[in-house]
mmCIF file of C-alpha atoms and ligand atoms in Angstrom:
data_model
loop_
_atom_site.group_PDB
_atom_site.id
_atom_site.type_symbol
_atom_site.label_atom_id
_atom_site.label_comp_id
_atom_site.label_asym_id
_atom_site.label_seq_id
_atom_site.Cartn_x
_atom_site.Cartn_y
_atom_site.Cartn_z
ATOM 1 C CA UNK A 1 -87.701 -224.576 21.177
ATOM 2 C CA UNK A 2 -86.308 -222.460 23.919
ATOM 3 C CA UNK A 3 -84.774 -219.143 24.865
ATOM 4 C CA UNK A 4 -81.644 -218.332 26.878
ATOM 5 C CA UNK A 5 -80.952 -214.703 27.778
ATOM 6 C CA UNK A 6 -78.286 -214.994 30.489
ATOM 7 C CA UNK A 7 -75.045 -216.976 30.164
ATOM 8 C CA UNK A 8 -71.268 -216.591 30.148
ATOM 9 C CA UNK A 9 -68.288 -217.713 28.030
ATOM 10 C CA UNK A 10 -64.499 -217.784 28.358
ATOM 11 C CA UNK A 11 -64.530 -214.080 27.409
ATOM 12 C CA UNK A 12 -65.456 -213.556 31.077
ATOM 13 C CA UNK A 13 -65.857 -216.247 33.756
ATOM 14 C CA UNK A 14 -67.623 -218.994 31.799
ATOM 15 C CA UNK A 15 -65.834 -222.201 30.871
ATOM 16 C CA UNK A 16 -67.100 -222.732 27.301
ATOM 17 C CA UNK A 17 -65.799 -220.744 24.345
ATOM 18 C CA UNK A 18 -68.371 -218.799 22.310
ATOM 19 C CA UNK A 19 -68.372 -221.518 19.622
ATOM 20 C CA UNK A 20 -68.779 -224.295 22.213
ATOM 21 C CA UNK A 21 -71.646 -222.409 23.842
ATOM 22 C CA UNK A 22 -73.383 -221.978 20.473
ATOM 23 C CA UNK A 23 -72.948 -225.698 19.729
ATOM 24 C CA UNK A 24 -74.479 -226.566 23.116
ATOM 25 C CA UNK A 25 -77.343 -224.122 22.527
ATOM 26 C CA UNK A 26 -78.140 -225.780 19.207
ATOM 27 C CA UNK A 27 -78.079 -229.251 20.817
ATOM 28 C CA UNK A 28 -80.456 -227.989 23.510
ATOM 29 C CA UNK A 29 -82.936 -226.683 20.916
ATOM 30 C CA UNK A 30 -82.367 -223.051 21.849
ATOM 31 C CA UNK A 31 -83.518 -220.644 19.130
ATOM 32 C CA UNK A 32 -82.666 -217.331 20.774
ATOM 33 C CA UNK A 33 -79.418 -216.860 22.677
ATOM 34 C CA UNK A 34 -78.020 -213.789 24.416
ATOM 35 C CA UNK A 35 -74.485 -214.122 25.799
ATOM 36 C CA UNK A 36 -74.160 -211.782 28.781
ATOM 37 C CA UNK A 37 -70.479 -211.822 29.642
ATOM 38 C CA UNK A 38 -69.292 -209.599 32.491
ATOM 39 C CA UNK A 39 -67.965 -206.252 31.202
ATOM 40 C CA UNK A 40 -67.151 -207.489 27.687
ATOM 41 C CA UNK A 41 -68.885 -208.060 24.357
ATOM 42 C CA UNK A 42 -65.945 -210.053 22.939
ATOM 43 C CA UNK A 43 -68.021 -213.247 22.573
ATOM 44 C CA UNK A 44 -70.732 -211.671 20.429
ATOM 45 C CA UNK A 45 -68.908 -211.703 17.070
ATOM 46 C CA UNK A 46 -67.475 -215.254 17.347
ATOM 47 C CA UNK A 47 -70.843 -216.566 18.579
ATOM 48 C CA UNK A 48 -72.628 -214.950 15.645
ATOM 49 C CA UNK A 49 -70.045 -216.406 13.275
ATOM 50 C CA UNK A 50 -70.533 -219.866 14.809
ATOM 51 C CA UNK A 51 -74.331 -219.543 14.508
ATOM 52 C CA UNK A 52 -74.295 -218.498 10.851
ATOM 53 C CA UNK A 53 -76.538 -220.747 8.789
ATOM 54 C CA UNK A 54 -78.024 -222.395 11.909
ATOM 55 C CA UNK A 55 -81.520 -221.885 13.331
ATOM 56 C CA UNK A 56 -80.211 -219.824 16.196
ATOM 57 C CA UNK A 57 -80.410 -216.081 16.684
ATOM 58 C CA UNK A 58 -77.613 -214.533 18.768
ATOM 59 C CA UNK A 59 -78.723 -211.261 20.391
ATOM 60 C CA UNK A 60 -75.878 -208.854 21.258
ATOM 61 C CA UNK A 61 -75.790 -208.459 25.022
ATOM 62 C CA UNK A 62 -73.705 -207.815 28.135
ATOM 63 C CA UNK A 63 -73.787 -207.909 31.951
ATOM 64 C CA UNK A 64 -72.103 -204.836 33.461
ATOM 65 C CA UNK A 65 -70.956 -204.794 37.085
ATOM 66 C CA UNK A 66 -71.881 -201.475 38.665
ATOM 67 C CA UNK A 67 -72.235 -199.869 42.064
ATOM 68 C CA UNK A 68 -75.128 -198.097 43.702
ATOM 69 C CA UNK A 69 -75.274 -197.018 47.354
ATOM 70 C CA UNK A 70 -72.335 -199.247 48.206
ATOM 71 C CA UNK A 71 -73.995 -202.290 46.656
ATOM 72 C CA UNK A 72 -72.877 -204.369 43.678
ATOM 73 C CA UNK A 73 -75.580 -204.214 40.988
ATOM 74 C CA UNK A 74 -75.453 -206.207 37.751
ATOM 75 C CA UNK A 75 -77.031 -204.481 34.745
ATOM 76 C CA UNK A 76 -77.866 -206.562 31.684
ATOM 77 C CA UNK A 77 -77.977 -204.877 28.279
ATOM 78 C CA UNK A 78 -79.743 -206.307 25.196
ATOM 79 C CA UNK A 79 -79.661 -205.414 21.487
ATOM 80 C CA UNK A 80 -76.806 -202.966 21.966
ATOM 81 C CA UNK A 81 -74.238 -202.098 19.306
ATOM 82 C CA UNK A 82 -71.075 -203.927 20.397
ATOM 83 C CA UNK A 83 -68.962 -201.497 18.358
ATOM 84 C CA UNK A 84 -70.190 -198.374 20.145
ATOM 85 C CA UNK A 85 -66.959 -196.519 21.017
ATOM 86 C CA UNK A 86 -67.957 -194.874 24.353
ATOM 87 C CA UNK A 87 -69.263 -198.224 25.610
ATOM 88 C CA UNK A 88 -66.056 -200.019 24.640
ATOM 89 C CA UNK A 89 -63.884 -197.331 26.241
ATOM 90 C CA UNK A 90 -65.790 -197.589 29.528
ATOM 91 C CA UNK A 91 -65.624 -201.400 29.487
ATOM 92 C CA UNK A 92 -61.889 -201.350 28.826
ATOM 93 C CA UNK A 93 -61.336 -199.091 31.776
ATOM 94 C CA UNK A 94 -63.552 -201.258 33.957
ATOM 95 C CA UNK A 95 -61.552 -204.347 32.958
ATOM 96 C CA UNK A 96 -58.253 -202.683 33.846
ATOM 97 C CA UNK A 97 -59.723 -201.796 37.252
ATOM 98 C CA UNK A 98 -60.535 -205.491 37.608
ATOM 99 C CA UNK A 99 -56.873 -206.369 36.998
ATOM 100 C CA UNK A 100 -55.707 -204.016 39.767
ATOM 101 C CA UNK A 101 -58.448 -205.358 41.999
ATOM 102 C CA UNK A 102 -57.333 -208.954 41.376
ATOM 103 C CA UNK A 103 -53.761 -208.031 42.355
ATOM 104 C CA UNK A 104 -55.050 -206.542 45.598
ATOM 105 C CA UNK A 105 -57.087 -209.674 46.272
ATOM 106 C CA UNK A 106 -54.051 -211.863 45.562
ATOM 107 C CA UNK A 107 -52.034 -209.770 48.059
ATOM 108 C CA UNK A 108 -54.742 -210.242 50.690
ATOM 109 C CA UNK A 109 -54.837 -213.982 50.029
ATOM 110 C CA UNK A 110 -51.081 -214.083 50.586
ATOM 111 C CA UNK A 111 -51.563 -212.404 54.004
ATOM 112 C CA UNK A 112 -54.374 -214.834 54.773
ATOM 113 C CA UNK A 113 -52.079 -217.810 54.187
ATOM 114 C CA UNK A 114 -53.457 -218.797 50.791
ATOM 115 C CA UNK A 115 -50.762 -217.675 48.365
ATOM 116 C CA UNK A 116 -51.497 -217.850 44.620
ATOM 117 C CA UNK A 117 -49.712 -216.158 41.745
ATOM 118 C CA UNK A 118 -51.238 -213.399 39.678
ATOM 119 C CA UNK A 119 -49.555 -214.927 36.640
ATOM 120 C CA UNK A 120 -51.483 -218.170 37.117
ATOM 121 C CA UNK A 121 -54.740 -216.249 37.673
ATOM 122 C CA UNK A 122 -54.259 -214.428 34.361
ATOM 123 C CA UNK A 123 -53.461 -217.722 32.631
ATOM 124 C CA UNK A 124 -56.612 -219.364 33.991
ATOM 125 C CA UNK A 125 -58.708 -216.341 33.047
ATOM 126 C CA UNK A 126 -57.469 -216.261 29.467
ATOM 127 C CA UNK A 127 -60.278 -214.043 28.166
ATOM 128 C CA UNK A 128 -61.111 -210.368 28.492
ATOM 129 C CA UNK A 129 -62.601 -210.023 31.960
ATOM 130 C CA UNK A 130 -60.857 -211.186 35.087
ATOM 131 C CA UNK A 131 -63.182 -212.091 37.954
ATOM 132 C CA UNK A 132 -63.349 -213.784 41.313
ATOM 133 C CA UNK A 133 -64.195 -217.203 39.810
ATOM 134 C CA UNK A 134 -60.721 -217.242 38.244
ATOM 135 C CA UNK A 135 -59.103 -216.635 41.643
ATOM 136 C CA UNK A 136 -61.383 -219.315 43.078
ATOM 137 C CA UNK A 137 -60.294 -221.857 40.450
ATOM 138 C CA UNK A 138 -56.622 -221.194 41.225
ATOM 139 C CA UNK A 139 -57.295 -221.491 44.980
ATOM 140 C CA UNK A 140 -58.798 -224.932 44.283
ATOM 141 C CA UNK A 141 -55.958 -225.908 41.962
ATOM 142 C CA UNK A 142 -53.348 -224.966 44.592
ATOM 143 C CA UNK A 143 -55.172 -226.981 47.252
ATOM 144 C CA UNK A 144 -56.082 -224.026 49.474
ATOM 145 C CA UNK A 145 -59.779 -224.913 49.304
ATOM 146 C CA UNK A 146 -61.746 -227.945 48.165
ATOM 147 C CA UNK A 147 -64.203 -226.151 45.883
ATOM 148 C CA UNK A 148 -65.036 -222.858 44.194
ATOM 149 C CA UNK A 149 -67.952 -222.486 46.629
ATOM 150 C CA UNK A 150 -65.580 -222.848 49.579
ATOM 151 C CA UNK A 151 -63.247 -220.248 48.032
ATOM 152 C CA UNK A 152 -66.139 -217.770 47.978
ATOM 153 C CA UNK A 153 -67.345 -218.638 51.455
ATOM 154 C CA UNK A 154 -63.916 -218.346 53.057
ATOM 155 C CA UNK A 155 -62.288 -215.574 51.076
ATOM 156 C CA UNK A 156 -63.994 -214.033 48.071
ATOM 157 C CA UNK A 157 -67.659 -213.286 48.759
ATOM 158 C CA UNK A 158 -68.790 -209.744 49.620
ATOM 159 C CA UNK A 159 -67.845 -209.206 53.267
ATOM 160 C CA UNK A 160 -65.202 -211.966 53.306
ATOM 161 C CA UNK A 161 -61.561 -211.021 54.030
ATOM 162 C CA UNK A 162 -60.096 -211.099 50.501
ATOM 163 C CA UNK A 163 -63.021 -209.263 48.884
ATOM 164 C CA UNK A 164 -62.259 -206.030 47.048
ATOM 165 C CA UNK A 165 -64.971 -204.154 45.165
ATOM 166 C CA UNK A 166 -64.504 -204.371 41.357
ATOM 167 C CA UNK A 167 -66.621 -201.422 40.600
ATOM 168 C CA UNK A 168 -65.884 -198.298 38.792
ATOM 169 C CA UNK A 169 -69.111 -197.532 36.949
ATOM 170 C CA UNK A 170 -72.216 -196.404 38.787
ATOM 171 C CA UNK A 171 -75.481 -198.162 37.885
ATOM 172 C CA UNK A 172 -76.703 -194.937 36.246
ATOM 173 C CA UNK A 173 -73.561 -194.754 34.092
ATOM 174 C CA UNK A 174 -73.892 -198.419 33.112
ATOM 175 C CA UNK A 175 -77.531 -197.978 32.084
ATOM 176 C CA UNK A 176 -76.694 -194.760 30.199
ATOM 177 C CA UNK A 177 -73.883 -196.454 28.268
ATOM 178 C CA UNK A 178 -76.196 -199.304 27.277
ATOM 179 C CA UNK A 179 -78.898 -196.889 26.103
ATOM 180 C CA UNK A 180 -76.377 -194.744 24.194
ATOM 181 C CA UNK A 181 -75.241 -197.923 22.448
ATOM 182 C CA UNK A 182 -78.863 -198.505 21.353
ATOM 183 C CA UNK A 183 -79.560 -201.221 23.892
ATOM 184 C CA UNK A 184 -82.093 -201.821 26.631
ATOM 185 C CA UNK A 185 -80.818 -201.908 30.253
ATOM 186 C CA UNK A 186 -82.332 -204.630 32.448
ATOM 187 C CA UNK A 187 -81.816 -205.180 36.188
ATOM 188 C CA UNK A 188 -80.175 -208.601 36.602
ATOM 189 C CA UNK A 189 -81.437 -211.073 39.243
ATOM 190 C CA UNK A 190 -83.220 -208.451 41.429
ATOM 191 C CA UNK A 191 -83.944 -211.119 44.035
ATOM 192 C CA UNK A 192 -80.227 -211.424 44.804
ATOM 193 C CA UNK A 193 -80.183 -207.717 45.705
ATOM 194 C CA UNK A 194 -82.877 -208.379 48.269
ATOM 195 C CA UNK A 195 -83.716 -204.672 48.447
ATOM 196 C CA UNK A 196 -86.822 -203.474 46.614
ATOM 197 C CA UNK A 197 -86.089 -199.849 47.504
ATOM 198 C CA UNK A 198 -82.874 -200.161 45.523
ATOM 199 C CA UNK A 199 -84.719 -201.896 42.657
ATOM 200 C CA UNK A 200 -87.304 -199.064 42.518
ATOM 201 C CA UNK A 201 -84.500 -196.480 42.437
ATOM 202 C CA UNK A 202 -82.873 -198.325 39.539
ATOM 203 C CA UNK A 203 -86.213 -198.350 37.713
ATOM 204 C CA UNK A 204 -86.560 -194.602 38.206
ATOM 205 C CA UNK A 205 -83.037 -193.981 37.004
ATOM 206 C CA UNK A 206 -83.519 -195.665 33.645
ATOM 207 C CA UNK A 207 -83.906 -199.442 33.796
ATOM 208 C CA UNK A 208 -86.157 -200.724 31.021
ATOM 209 C CA UNK A 209 -86.549 -204.296 32.194
ATOM 210 C CA UNK A 210 -86.414 -206.701 35.089
ATOM 211 C CA UNK A 211 -84.934 -210.214 35.106
ATOM 212 C CA UNK A 212 -87.857 -211.921 36.803
ATOM 213 C CA UNK A 213 -87.058 -215.477 35.652
ATOM 214 C CA UNK A 214 -83.891 -216.599 37.411
ATOM 215 C CA UNK A 215 -82.930 -219.978 38.922
ATOM 216 C CA UNK A 216 -82.290 -218.588 42.392
ATOM 217 C CA UNK A 217 -85.611 -216.712 42.549
ATOM 218 C CA UNK A 218 -88.304 -218.521 44.518
ATOM 219 C CA UNK A 219 -91.714 -218.888 42.806
ATOM 220 C CA UNK A 220 -92.920 -216.111 45.106
ATOM 221 C CA UNK A 221 -90.066 -213.789 44.112
ATOM 222 C CA UNK A 222 -90.687 -214.515 40.421
ATOM 223 C CA UNK A 223 -94.341 -213.589 40.844
ATOM 224 C CA UNK A 224 -93.391 -210.477 42.785
ATOM 225 C CA UNK A 225 -90.973 -209.226 40.087
ATOM 226 C CA UNK A 226 -93.430 -210.027 37.289
ATOM 227 C CA UNK A 227 -95.984 -207.837 39.091
ATOM 228 C CA UNK A 228 -93.419 -205.089 39.744
ATOM 229 C CA UNK A 229 -92.445 -205.106 36.048
ATOM 230 C CA UNK A 230 -96.102 -204.882 35.005
ATOM 231 C CA UNK A 231 -96.692 -201.990 37.401
ATOM 232 C CA UNK A 232 -93.768 -200.017 35.937
ATOM 233 C CA UNK A 233 -94.381 -201.141 32.345
ATOM 234 C CA UNK A 234 -91.020 -202.867 32.140
ATOM 235 C CA UNK A 235 -90.156 -205.837 29.972
ATOM 236 C CA UNK A 236 -89.328 -209.070 31.739
ATOM 237 C CA UNK A 237 -86.363 -211.259 30.868
ATOM 238 C CA UNK A 238 -84.705 -214.314 32.327
ATOM 239 C CA UNK A 239 -82.095 -216.981 31.941
ATOM 240 C CA UNK A 240 -80.019 -219.634 33.639
ATOM 241 C CA UNK A 241 -76.812 -217.616 34.320
ATOM 242 C CA UNK A 242 -75.004 -220.669 32.951
ATOM 243 C CA UNK A 243 -71.217 -220.511 33.480
ATOM 244 C CA UNK A 244 -70.375 -224.019 32.270
ATOM 245 C CA UNK A 245 -71.143 -227.687 32.763
ATOM 246 C CA UNK A 246 -70.099 -229.465 35.939
ATOM 247 C CA UNK A 247 -72.137 -227.485 38.455
ATOM 248 C CA UNK A 248 -74.557 -230.145 39.701
ATOM 249 C CA UNK A 249 -76.432 -227.588 41.819
ATOM 250 C CA UNK A 250 -76.899 -225.115 38.969
ATOM 251 C CA UNK A 251 -79.277 -225.183 36.025
ATOM 252 C CA UNK A 252 -78.079 -225.986 32.529
ATOM 253 C CA UNK A 253 -78.201 -223.786 29.462
ATOM 254 C CA UNK A 254 -81.785 -223.019 28.471
ATOM 255 C CA UNK A 255 -83.242 -224.668 31.574
ATOM 256 C CA UNK A 256 -85.044 -221.583 32.866
ATOM 257 C CA UNK A 257 -88.365 -221.644 31.075
ATOM 258 C CA UNK A 258 -89.326 -218.328 29.472
ATOM 259 C CA UNK A 259 -92.680 -217.629 27.814
ATOM 260 C CA UNK A 260 -92.170 -217.105 24.053
ATOM 261 C CA UNK A 261 -93.486 -213.517 24.108
ATOM 262 C CA UNK A 262 -90.411 -212.416 26.078
ATOM 263 C CA UNK A 263 -88.243 -212.094 22.964
ATOM 264 C CA UNK A 264 -90.601 -210.001 20.756
ATOM 265 C CA UNK A 265 -91.360 -207.744 23.728
ATOM 266 C CA UNK A 266 -87.679 -207.264 24.480
ATOM 267 C CA UNK A 267 -86.969 -206.573 20.809
ATOM 268 C CA UNK A 268 -89.803 -204.032 20.601
ATOM 269 C CA UNK A 269 -88.706 -202.246 23.789
ATOM 270 C CA UNK A 270 -85.120 -202.027 22.504
ATOM 271 C CA UNK A 271 -86.394 -200.647 19.167
ATOM 272 C CA UNK A 272 -88.529 -197.960 20.813
ATOM 273 C CA UNK A 273 -85.444 -196.446 22.241
HETATM 274 P P1 LIG B 1 -66.759 -210.598 40.002
HETATM 275 O O1 LIG B 1 -67.366 -210.171 38.710
HETATM 276 O O2 LIG B 1 -65.274 -210.728 39.898
HETATM 277 O O3 LIG B 1 -67.184 -209.757 41.168
HETATM 278 O O4 LIG B 1 -67.284 -212.074 40.294
HETATM 279 C C1 LIG B 1 -68.680 -212.313 40.292
HETATM 280 C C2 LIG B 1 -68.942 -213.706 39.752
HETATM 281 O O5 LIG B 1 -68.525 -214.655 40.712
HETATM 282 C C3 LIG B 1 -70.409 -214.005 39.529
HETATM 283 O O6 LIG B 1 -70.803 -213.631 38.241
HETATM 284 C C4 LIG B 1 -70.446 -215.509 39.669
HETATM 285 O O7 LIG B 1 -70.024 -216.088 38.457
HETATM 286 C C5 LIG B 1 -69.376 -215.796 40.684
HETATM 287 N N1 LIG B 1 -69.877 -215.974 42.065
HETATM 288 C C6 LIG B 1 -70.360 -215.030 42.903
HETATM 289 N N2 LIG B 1 -70.656 -215.544 44.106
HETATM 290 C C7 LIG B 1 -70.368 -216.879 44.033
HETATM 291 C C8 LIG B 1 -70.442 -217.973 44.958
HETATM 292 N N3 LIG B 1 -70.880 -217.809 46.218
HETATM 293 N N4 LIG B 1 -70.063 -219.208 44.526
HETATM 294 C C9 LIG B 1 -69.606 -219.378 43.263
HETATM 295 N N5 LIG B 1 -69.507 -218.382 42.359
HETATM 296 C C10 LIG B 1 -69.871 -217.148 42.735
HETATM 297 FE FE1 LIG B 2 -70.099 -214.730 36.574
HETATM 298 FE FE1 LIG B 3 -74.894 -211.403 37.699
HETATM 299 ZN ZN1 LIG B 4 -74.331 -213.564 34.992
#
């Protein structure tokens, strides 16, 4: 019996469809699943439909890309109403910014001697949210790089020459939208930010939880964020950030172990709002 609170589908940059992800979750013995696609809730309804009649609860969720002090901050949202109109309007606008951003990145790649077509990128993306992994997959397909990792290292990572910021929403706006939609905003993978001052500011501007359990957190970082969450009376969450099978260096769905009290605490914190 396990819990997975961070994963992606074809609605954003994952490789499994919502129904395929649900089927995998059931095979893995997962009982509580939150799909946290980037800037879209499109997978929630099909996942819930696929889980109907099975012993699997699908919690409505999201991962919003936002900016704070020039940094890219990912805000998770749990138990939100996916039909909340202001949320959906903001997400739509964020996704159209992502399209423009991808075109600018494609233009830069052209100048850098790695030409790919925007048409192919959109084809590969298929879903709602276009992201760098889709550009990376096309760069691999066209033989410009050997792997997705190499595509990020050479071109797409923050600070690399084809990188363009995707971000429209501030972290405060993202957290406000999640709260207005009845959900609880949680700071995703704080260890990847590597800046506790920034994390504290996010806590003071409305975060209700901290993703302490994350595959790329060291045991020391996990302990540190559990203590920080306790100090600020925040809920803790966690998950694998699964994007699909075939990443030998990444954890599989449900492979980040979460204590069972995480789910009732998260539910209660979302209800108190
Ligand atoms: P975007 O939302 O377009 O900025 O792309 C961010 C996504 O790219 C993340 O959610 C990851 O799925 C992926 N990503 C970020 N950095 C790397 C990396 N170094 N190697 C592979 N994938 C990455
Ligand atoms: Fe992603
Ligand atoms: Fe993230
Ligand atoms: Zn993620």
